[in-house]
Short mmCIF file of C-alpha atoms in Angstrom, two decimals:
data_model
loop_
_atom_site.label_atom_id
_atom_site.label_comp_id
_atom_site.label_asym_id
_atom_site.label_seq_id
_atom_site.Cartn_x
_atom_site.Cartn_y
_atom_site.Cartn_z
CA MET A 1 45.27 38.14 -33.68
CA THR A 2 46.92 35.13 -35.69
CA SER A 3 49.93 33.98 -34.88
CA THR A 4 53.04 34.41 -36.63
CA PRO A 5 55.77 31.72 -38.30
CA PRO A 6 58.65 31.63 -36.29
CA ALA A 7 60.74 31.69 -39.67
CA LEU A 8 58.65 35.16 -39.76
CA THR A 9 59.08 36.02 -36.22
CA ARG A 10 63.11 35.81 -36.78
CA ARG A 11 63.09 38.26 -39.06
CA ALA A 12 61.80 41.12 -36.65
CA LEU A 13 65.29 42.69 -35.60
CA LEU A 14 65.21 44.57 -32.33
CA THR A 15 67.36 45.70 -31.05
CA ALA A 16 67.48 47.88 -27.12
CA THR A 17 70.52 50.30 -27.21
CA ALA A 18 69.58 52.08 -24.45
CA GLY A 19 73.12 51.49 -21.96
CA ALA A 20 75.09 51.22 -25.00
CA GLY A 21 77.51 54.30 -27.05
CA THR A 22 76.34 56.59 -29.58
CA THR A 23 79.03 55.08 -31.37
CA ALA A 24 77.72 51.59 -31.42
CA ALA A 25 73.90 52.65 -31.83
CA LEU A 26 75.01 54.74 -35.26
CA ALA A 27 76.84 51.69 -36.44
CA ALA A 28 74.21 49.66 -35.32
CA CYS A 29 71.79 51.31 -37.96
CA GLY A 30 73.60 50.11 -40.82
CA SER A 31 75.34 52.05 -43.30
CA GLY A 32 72.70 52.48 -45.93
CA SER A 33 74.46 51.23 -48.87
CA GLY A 34 73.46 48.82 -51.29
CA ALA A 35 70.31 48.61 -53.79
CA VAL A 36 67.21 48.54 -52.73
CA GLY A 37 64.92 45.65 -53.48
CA PRO A 38 61.90 43.59 -51.76
CA ASP A 39 64.79 42.09 -48.83
CA THR A 40 65.96 45.75 -47.62
CA PRO A 41 64.32 45.67 -44.18
CA LEU A 42 62.68 49.08 -43.68
CA ARG A 43 64.63 50.74 -40.71
CA ILE A 44 63.02 52.34 -37.99
CA ALA A 45 65.28 54.83 -35.33
CA ALA A 46 63.12 54.51 -32.02
CA VAL A 47 62.95 55.80 -28.04
CA ASN A 48 63.40 53.59 -25.82
CA HIS A 49 59.70 53.59 -23.99
CA VAL A 50 56.89 51.89 -23.93
CA TRP A 51 54.55 52.25 -27.14
CA SER A 52 57.71 51.39 -29.50
CA GLN A 53 57.75 48.22 -26.79
CA ALA A 54 54.85 47.61 -27.18
CA ILE A 55 54.73 47.96 -31.60
CA ALA A 56 58.30 45.93 -31.29
CA GLU A 57 55.91 43.24 -30.39
CA ARG A 58 53.61 43.03 -32.66
CA LEU A 59 56.16 43.94 -36.00
CA PRO A 60 55.90 40.33 -37.30
CA GLU A 61 52.13 40.96 -37.46
CA PHE A 62 53.59 44.13 -40.16
CA GLU A 63 55.93 41.85 -41.59
CA ALA A 64 53.39 39.42 -42.05
CA LEU A 65 51.17 42.70 -43.90
CA SER A 66 53.58 44.16 -45.68
CA GLY A 67 55.86 41.63 -46.45
CA ARG A 68 59.01 43.03 -45.31
CA ARG A 69 60.74 42.78 -42.93
CA VAL A 70 61.80 45.52 -40.69
CA SER A 71 65.01 46.71 -38.20
CA MET A 72 63.94 48.43 -35.27
CA GLN A 73 66.83 50.59 -33.29
CA MET A 74 65.32 51.47 -30.31
CA LEU A 75 68.06 54.40 -28.34
CA THR A 76 67.54 57.00 -25.76
CA ALA A 77 66.44 60.21 -25.78
CA ASP A 78 69.97 61.70 -25.81
CA GLN A 79 71.05 59.37 -28.20
CA LEU A 80 68.70 59.71 -30.32
CA GLY A 81 69.14 63.12 -31.50
CA SER A 82 72.60 62.20 -31.44
CA SER A 83 71.93 60.13 -34.52
CA TYR A 84 69.49 61.98 -36.29
CA ASN A 85 72.40 65.07 -35.86
CA VAL A 86 75.30 62.69 -36.51
CA LYS A 87 73.03 60.83 -39.78
CA LEU A 88 71.26 63.54 -41.20
CA ASN A 89 73.46 65.76 -41.79
CA ALA A 90 75.39 63.38 -44.09
CA SER A 91 71.86 63.72 -45.97
CA ALA A 92 71.90 59.36 -44.32
CA THR A 93 69.69 57.08 -46.03
CA ASP A 94 69.23 53.67 -43.27
CA ILE A 95 66.69 55.45 -41.08
CA ASP A 96 63.16 55.48 -42.55
CA VAL A 97 60.98 55.62 -40.23
CA MET A 98 62.55 58.76 -37.46
CA MET A 99 60.41 58.60 -33.96
CA LEU A 100 60.69 62.31 -33.23
CA ARG A 101 58.98 64.55 -30.63
CA PRO A 102 57.12 67.61 -32.19
CA LEU A 103 57.46 69.82 -29.97
CA GLN A 104 62.06 70.09 -29.28
CA ASP A 105 62.06 68.68 -32.36
CA GLN A 106 59.86 68.92 -35.40
CA LEU A 107 60.60 72.50 -36.63
CA LEU A 108 63.83 72.28 -36.67
CA PHE A 109 64.12 69.29 -38.42
CA ALA A 110 61.80 70.70 -41.42
CA ARG A 111 63.55 72.78 -41.80
CA ASN A 112 66.59 71.36 -42.17
CA GLY A 113 64.98 68.87 -44.69
CA TRP A 114 65.33 66.40 -43.04
CA LEU A 115 61.41 65.44 -42.92
CA ALA A 116 59.61 63.93 -45.75
CA ASP A 117 55.93 66.23 -46.81
CA LEU A 118 52.82 64.27 -45.39
CA SER A 119 50.72 66.32 -45.83
CA ASP A 120 49.22 64.53 -49.24
CA ARG A 121 49.17 61.74 -47.71
CA VAL A 122 47.28 61.71 -44.81
CA THR A 123 44.31 62.80 -46.73
CA ASP A 124 43.70 58.96 -47.76
CA PRO A 125 40.22 58.12 -45.97
CA ALA A 126 41.69 55.34 -44.18
CA PHE A 127 43.70 57.14 -41.92
CA ALA A 128 41.16 59.29 -40.96
CA TRP A 129 43.61 62.02 -40.34
CA ASP A 130 40.56 64.20 -38.65
CA ASP A 131 40.24 61.75 -36.00
CA VAL A 132 43.18 62.72 -34.62
CA GLN A 133 42.75 65.57 -31.63
CA ALA A 134 42.63 68.32 -33.45
CA ALA A 135 44.98 70.19 -30.17
CA VAL A 136 47.25 67.62 -31.03
CA ARG A 137 47.27 67.54 -34.89
CA GLU A 138 47.85 71.09 -35.08
CA ARG A 139 51.50 70.44 -34.03
CA SER A 140 52.49 67.79 -36.51
CA THR A 141 51.80 70.64 -39.07
CA THR A 142 54.47 73.36 -39.48
CA ARG A 143 54.59 76.34 -42.51
CA GLY A 144 51.16 74.42 -43.24
CA SER A 145 52.44 71.06 -43.68
CA VAL A 146 52.89 67.77 -42.26
CA TYR A 147 55.70 66.59 -41.37
CA SER A 148 54.72 63.29 -38.62
CA VAL A 149 51.76 61.43 -37.11
CA PRO A 150 51.22 61.42 -33.23
CA VAL A 151 51.69 58.10 -31.57
CA VAL A 152 51.75 59.19 -27.78
CA THR A 153 50.03 62.24 -25.77
CA GLU A 154 50.16 63.73 -22.43
CA ARG A 155 48.52 65.84 -20.34
CA PRO A 156 48.70 66.61 -16.77
CA ALA A 157 47.27 65.43 -13.78
CA LEU A 158 46.64 67.30 -10.18
CA TYR A 159 47.83 64.08 -8.03
CA TYR A 160 45.74 64.78 -4.48
CA ARG A 161 45.62 62.76 -0.94
CA LYS A 162 41.90 62.09 -0.13
CA ASP A 163 42.85 61.16 2.87
CA LEU A 164 43.81 64.70 3.23
CA VAL A 165 40.78 66.48 1.05
CA ALA A 166 37.37 64.94 0.90
CA ALA A 167 37.71 66.17 -3.02
CA PRO A 168 40.27 67.29 -5.13
CA PRO A 169 40.18 70.90 -5.81
CA GLN A 170 38.21 72.93 -8.51
CA THR A 171 39.98 75.87 -8.92
CA LEU A 172 43.62 77.12 -8.78
CA ASP A 173 42.52 79.55 -5.56
CA ASP A 174 41.60 76.42 -4.37
CA LEU A 175 44.53 74.13 -4.74
CA LEU A 176 46.61 77.54 -3.37
CA GLU A 177 43.94 77.70 0.00
CA GLN A 178 44.19 73.57 0.64
CA ALA A 179 48.25 73.37 -0.29
CA LEU A 180 48.91 76.60 2.85
CA THR A 181 46.78 75.28 5.33
CA LEU A 182 48.15 71.29 4.58
CA THR A 183 51.76 72.88 4.77
CA ASP A 184 53.34 71.63 8.43
CA ARG A 185 57.34 72.56 7.22
CA ASP A 186 58.30 71.13 11.40
CA ALA A 187 56.66 68.21 10.57
CA GLY A 188 58.17 67.64 7.44
CA THR A 189 54.88 67.41 5.63
CA PHE A 190 54.22 69.55 2.54
CA GLY A 191 51.15 71.22 0.39
CA TYR A 192 52.46 71.18 -2.97
CA VAL A 193 55.40 69.90 -4.91
CA GLY A 194 56.09 70.34 -8.53
CA ARG A 195 58.99 71.14 -10.58
CA GLY A 196 60.75 74.00 -10.08
CA GLN A 197 64.47 73.78 -11.63
CA ARG A 198 64.42 76.86 -14.05
CA ALA A 199 64.06 75.29 -17.11
CA GLY A 200 62.74 71.21 -16.34
CA ALA A 201 59.70 73.72 -14.95
CA VAL A 202 58.16 75.24 -17.50
CA SER A 203 56.81 72.64 -18.98
CA GLN A 204 54.49 71.82 -16.13
CA TRP A 205 54.10 75.25 -16.01
CA SER A 206 52.27 76.30 -18.88
CA SER A 207 49.17 74.55 -18.26
CA PHE A 208 49.11 77.15 -15.34
CA LEU A 209 50.34 80.38 -17.98
CA PHE A 210 47.23 79.45 -20.02
CA SER A 211 45.08 79.19 -17.12
CA PHE A 212 45.46 82.68 -15.93
CA GLY A 213 44.67 83.85 -19.95
CA GLY A 214 48.35 83.65 -21.13
CA ASP A 215 50.85 82.33 -23.46
CA PHE A 216 54.40 82.09 -24.60
CA THR A 217 54.40 84.41 -27.45
CA THR A 218 50.91 86.75 -28.70
CA ASP A 219 49.72 86.16 -31.42
CA ASP A 220 51.71 88.17 -33.40
CA GLY A 221 54.69 86.34 -32.63
CA ARG A 222 56.45 88.97 -29.43
CA SER A 223 57.14 87.35 -26.34
CA GLY A 224 54.01 86.82 -23.68
CA ILE A 225 56.14 86.77 -21.06
CA GLY A 226 55.55 90.04 -19.84
CA SER A 227 52.34 90.44 -19.94
CA GLU A 228 50.12 91.16 -16.92
CA GLN A 229 48.35 87.27 -17.46
CA ALA A 230 51.66 85.60 -17.23
CA ARG A 231 53.59 87.39 -14.21
CA ALA A 232 50.16 86.74 -12.95
CA ALA A 233 50.80 82.84 -13.50
CA TYR A 234 54.50 83.29 -11.98
CA ALA A 235 54.08 85.20 -8.92
CA TYR A 236 50.66 82.71 -8.04
CA TYR A 237 53.43 79.37 -8.95
CA GLY A 238 56.60 80.71 -7.03
CA ARG A 239 54.20 81.60 -4.24
CA LEU A 240 51.99 77.65 -4.31
CA LEU A 241 56.02 76.16 -3.46
CA HIS A 242 57.27 79.10 -1.74
CA GLU A 243 55.40 79.11 0.89
CA ALA A 244 53.91 75.19 0.14
CA GLY A 245 56.73 73.74 -1.05
CA PRO A 246 60.02 71.56 0.00
CA PRO A 247 63.04 73.19 0.63
CA GLY A 248 65.12 73.10 -2.31
CA ALA A 249 62.44 73.04 -5.14
CA THR A 250 64.61 75.15 -7.67
CA ASN A 251 66.98 72.09 -7.66
CA MET A 252 63.74 70.05 -8.38
CA SER A 253 62.75 68.13 -11.98
CA LEU A 254 60.72 65.50 -12.09
CA GLU A 255 63.25 62.49 -10.27
CA GLN A 256 63.18 64.78 -6.89
CA ALA A 257 59.70 65.91 -6.96
CA MET A 258 57.92 63.25 -8.04
CA PRO A 259 59.57 60.97 -4.54
CA ILE A 260 58.59 62.98 -2.38
CA PHE A 261 54.40 62.94 -3.46
CA ALA A 262 55.06 59.30 -3.97
CA GLN A 263 56.22 58.89 -0.36
CA GLY A 264 53.07 60.87 1.17
CA LYS A 265 55.02 63.96 1.92
CA ALA A 266 52.88 66.13 -0.18
CA ALA A 267 49.08 66.60 -0.48
CA PHE A 268 48.96 67.65 -4.00
CA TYR A 269 51.34 67.62 -7.16
CA VAL A 270 50.64 68.74 -10.22
CA ASP A 271 52.54 66.65 -13.73
CA ALA A 272 52.30 64.41 -16.76
CA ASP A 273 49.89 61.87 -16.12
CA ALA A 274 52.19 58.76 -17.85
CA ILE A 275 53.84 59.18 -14.38
CA TYR A 276 50.70 57.41 -12.53
CA THR A 277 52.15 54.44 -12.20
CA ASN A 278 54.96 55.33 -10.15
CA PHE A 279 51.97 56.23 -7.56
CA LEU A 280 51.27 52.85 -7.51
CA ASP A 281 53.86 50.67 -7.11
CA PRO A 282 54.64 49.44 -3.67
CA THR A 283 58.62 49.46 -4.04
CA ILE A 284 58.05 52.99 -4.19
CA SER A 285 55.07 54.10 -3.61
CA THR A 286 53.60 54.23 0.23
CA VAL A 287 50.52 56.23 -0.90
CA MET A 288 48.59 52.81 -3.40
CA ASP A 289 45.75 53.51 -1.55
CA THR A 290 45.17 56.46 -0.98
CA VAL A 291 46.67 58.97 -3.94
CA GLY A 292 44.05 60.22 -6.35
CA PHE A 293 43.80 61.54 -9.75
CA ALA A 294 42.07 65.14 -10.91
CA PRO A 295 41.64 67.57 -14.13
CA PHE A 296 43.62 70.24 -14.32
CA PRO A 297 42.10 73.74 -11.81
CA ALA A 298 40.46 76.06 -13.29
CA GLY A 299 42.13 79.65 -13.13
CA PRO A 300 41.09 83.08 -14.19
CA ALA A 301 40.63 82.12 -18.07
CA GLY A 302 38.89 78.45 -16.91
CA ALA A 303 40.91 75.42 -16.31
CA VAL A 304 43.89 75.20 -20.01
CA PRO A 305 45.62 72.30 -19.79
CA TYR A 306 48.21 71.32 -22.53
CA ASN A 307 47.45 68.39 -24.21
CA VAL A 308 50.86 67.36 -25.92
CA PRO A 309 51.86 64.85 -28.89
CA SER A 310 55.16 63.97 -26.48
CA TRP A 311 55.85 61.10 -29.50
CA ALA A 312 55.35 60.95 -33.05
CA LEU A 313 56.56 58.87 -36.36
CA ALA A 314 58.29 60.55 -39.14
CA VAL A 315 59.22 59.89 -42.83
CA ASN A 316 62.59 60.63 -43.49
CA GLY A 317 63.38 62.95 -45.98
CA PHE A 318 66.30 61.04 -47.29
CA SER A 319 65.00 57.24 -47.30
CA ARG A 320 65.07 55.64 -50.51
CA LEU A 321 61.83 53.78 -49.17
CA GLN A 322 58.94 56.64 -48.12
CA ASP A 323 56.01 54.56 -49.22
CA GLU A 324 56.62 51.64 -46.67
CA ALA A 325 57.62 53.64 -44.45
CA TRP A 326 54.46 56.05 -44.88
CA THR A 327 52.87 52.60 -44.39
CA PHE A 328 54.44 51.59 -41.20
CA LEU A 329 53.29 54.71 -40.11
CA GLN A 330 49.60 53.85 -41.34
CA TRP A 331 49.33 50.60 -39.49
CA ALA A 332 51.27 51.91 -36.65
CA ALA A 333 48.91 55.21 -36.43
CA GLY A 334 46.00 54.23 -37.40
CA PRO A 335 42.37 53.30 -35.91
CA GLU A 336 43.00 49.82 -34.71
CA ARG A 337 47.03 49.73 -33.37
CA VAL A 338 46.12 52.92 -30.95
CA SER A 339 42.88 51.41 -30.21
CA GLU A 340 44.78 48.55 -29.01
CA ILE A 341 47.30 50.19 -27.56
CA GLN A 342 45.69 52.18 -25.51
CA SER A 343 43.41 49.52 -24.21
CA ALA A 344 47.17 48.65 -22.48
CA GLY A 345 47.75 51.56 -20.71
CA ILE A 346 49.47 53.53 -23.25
CA PRO A 347 47.56 56.90 -24.60
CA GLY A 348 47.01 58.19 -27.98
CA ALA A 349 46.18 60.87 -30.10
CA ARG A 350 42.50 59.44 -31.55
CA THR A 351 39.10 61.28 -30.75
CA SER A 352 37.40 57.83 -31.59
CA VAL A 353 39.64 55.78 -29.57
CA TRP A 354 39.20 57.85 -25.88
CA ALA A 355 35.52 57.51 -27.05
CA ASP A 356 35.45 54.28 -26.61
CA PRO A 357 35.39 53.19 -22.53
CA ALA A 358 36.99 50.22 -22.87
CA THR A 359 40.35 51.91 -24.49
CA THR A 360 40.64 53.12 -20.40
CA ALA A 361 39.99 50.92 -19.06
CA ALA A 362 43.61 50.31 -18.08
CA PHE A 363 44.29 53.37 -16.51
CA PRO A 364 42.65 54.12 -12.56
CA PRO A 365 39.11 55.21 -13.31
CA GLU A 366 39.46 58.40 -11.64
CA LEU A 367 41.97 58.54 -13.56
CA ALA A 368 41.03 58.18 -16.59
CA GLU A 369 38.26 60.48 -16.15
CA ALA A 370 40.91 63.10 -15.26
CA MET A 371 42.86 62.35 -18.65
CA ARG A 372 38.89 62.99 -21.05
CA VAL A 373 38.02 66.07 -19.15
CA ASN A 374 42.21 67.28 -20.12
CA THR A 375 41.89 66.53 -23.87
CA GLU A 376 38.79 67.83 -24.25
CA ASN A 377 39.77 71.04 -22.43
CA GLY A 378 43.50 70.81 -23.20
CA THR A 379 45.74 73.04 -26.03
CA GLY A 380 48.77 71.44 -27.90
CA HIS A 381 52.15 73.10 -26.60
CA ASP A 382 53.64 73.13 -23.07
CA ARG A 383 56.43 74.76 -24.69
CA PRO A 384 57.28 77.50 -26.88
CA GLU A 385 57.45 77.11 -30.45
CA VAL A 386 61.00 78.15 -31.60
CA ILE A 387 64.25 76.32 -32.82
CA GLN A 388 66.13 77.00 -29.56
CA VAL A 389 64.51 75.15 -27.70
CA GLY A 390 66.16 74.85 -24.75
CA ARG A 391 67.81 78.00 -24.88
CA ALA A 392 64.00 79.59 -24.57
CA ARG A 393 63.24 78.10 -21.53
CA ASP A 394 66.17 78.70 -20.07
CA ILE A 395 64.72 82.51 -20.35
CA VAL A 396 60.96 81.27 -19.93
CA GLY A 397 61.96 79.84 -16.04
CA ARG A 398 63.90 82.34 -14.59
CA PRO A 399 61.45 84.55 -13.07
CA LEU A 400 59.29 81.07 -11.87
CA VAL A 401 62.88 80.28 -10.12
CA ALA A 402 62.78 83.74 -8.43
CA GLY A 403 59.49 83.22 -7.44
CA ILE A 404 59.67 80.21 -5.96
CA LEU A 405 62.21 82.21 -4.43
CA GLY A 406 60.36 84.85 -2.98
CA GLU A 407 62.31 87.62 -5.21
CA ASP A 408 60.85 90.28 -7.32
CA VAL A 409 58.57 88.73 -9.73
CA ASP A 410 58.34 91.79 -11.75
CA LEU A 411 61.62 92.73 -12.10
CA ALA A 412 62.48 89.38 -13.28
CA ALA A 413 59.74 89.04 -15.22
CA ASP A 414 61.08 92.11 -16.85
CA ASP A 415 64.32 91.22 -17.50
CA ALA A 416 63.20 88.17 -19.56
CA ASP A 417 60.28 89.64 -21.04
CA ALA A 418 63.04 91.68 -22.79
CA GLU A 419 65.61 88.65 -23.24
CA PHE A 420 62.97 86.98 -24.72
CA ALA A 421 61.72 89.30 -27.48
CA ASP A 422 65.14 89.78 -28.73
CA PHE A 423 65.78 85.72 -29.27
CA LEU A 424 62.56 86.06 -30.47
CA VAL A 425 63.23 88.59 -33.09
CA ARG A 426 67.00 86.03 -34.25
CA ASP A 427 65.19 82.16 -33.44
CA ASN A 428 62.28 83.22 -36.19
CA ARG A 429 65.47 84.38 -38.70
CA GLN A 430 66.03 80.55 -38.04
CA GLN A 431 63.02 79.46 -38.73
CA GLU A 432 62.89 80.98 -42.65
CA PHE A 433 62.92 77.62 -44.86
#
């Protein structure tokens, strides 16, 4: 990349406010008043994430190409959500580009009219929309219209201890058998650790659900968590943590489960591939030299992990710079930029980029291969696709907790299935545009 004149560099306004209050963060975004002209900045609202930081370093390049200065605001995920709720409910025009979570936000935002329809724009041959992974691309579409462009993807990884097993388990049956064998509660070592918190465990459990042949809903939109396949997945995951997991598993989310594996107290751990660096960090990990990475094991329906867009870019439906905002999306999510950023260790969504070995060289080779396999086998969601995602996860997670506690999974699944069925009826009404 050619060097950028100092004056142009100074024009890139980046404000990281992860520790600031929401009120201050909203004020920093600007009022949006005044006429739009060549000096009006393109305003980007983003989460404080490694992808955002990588793009922020490259903003001078975009400014030089576009001739427009950029103001980028980075907030925590909670602050960003609060900002959108306050500002977009008031039809604010002072956000142009929005970073959002397609599986958590898009259905609600699209229904509320907060997102610009990008369907015609993504057909530009230069953007190569078909190059975006199919499972991920589908999550950008709501009611037949494209509302976002994925920039960061995520899959599960099977983390395992190479000093305890000769090779990673290929099937879920093998995983359970080896985890039970390696559990020694008296010694404080466990065959498996994973998320067990009611709502927080749902996204990681989804790969188990899919690999047993189930899903959260049926093809006609009814509850799927009472199916034979879902019950088997509940029972399996419950037994895995009940018999091979640490005490207090039902209180564990990422923050509690990850350190147990990092400190060498568990043989296996399934969680997002994005967290792998924690196990290579000598300040928090004792397994740097013994951690292995493997694809998600096969269940009765094969290996069907999630492969989701964890973050995407969208254009504010109220923005007065929608053409300029789309130009930014083209630049930030196009093949060249995705290749560049993935080569730095941040996984993107383009098939052509994943096919280039140079773009995965930043990952441990075993992990790169696991990511490739999980991408090929993956499905594009890891939670119910509804308006009230948090409530849905809470319902779906109830039989998980029952299984981990050694309680009657079928009884819990009966109750959760009935409640989820009623929930879906109400939620579907809310989804009407």
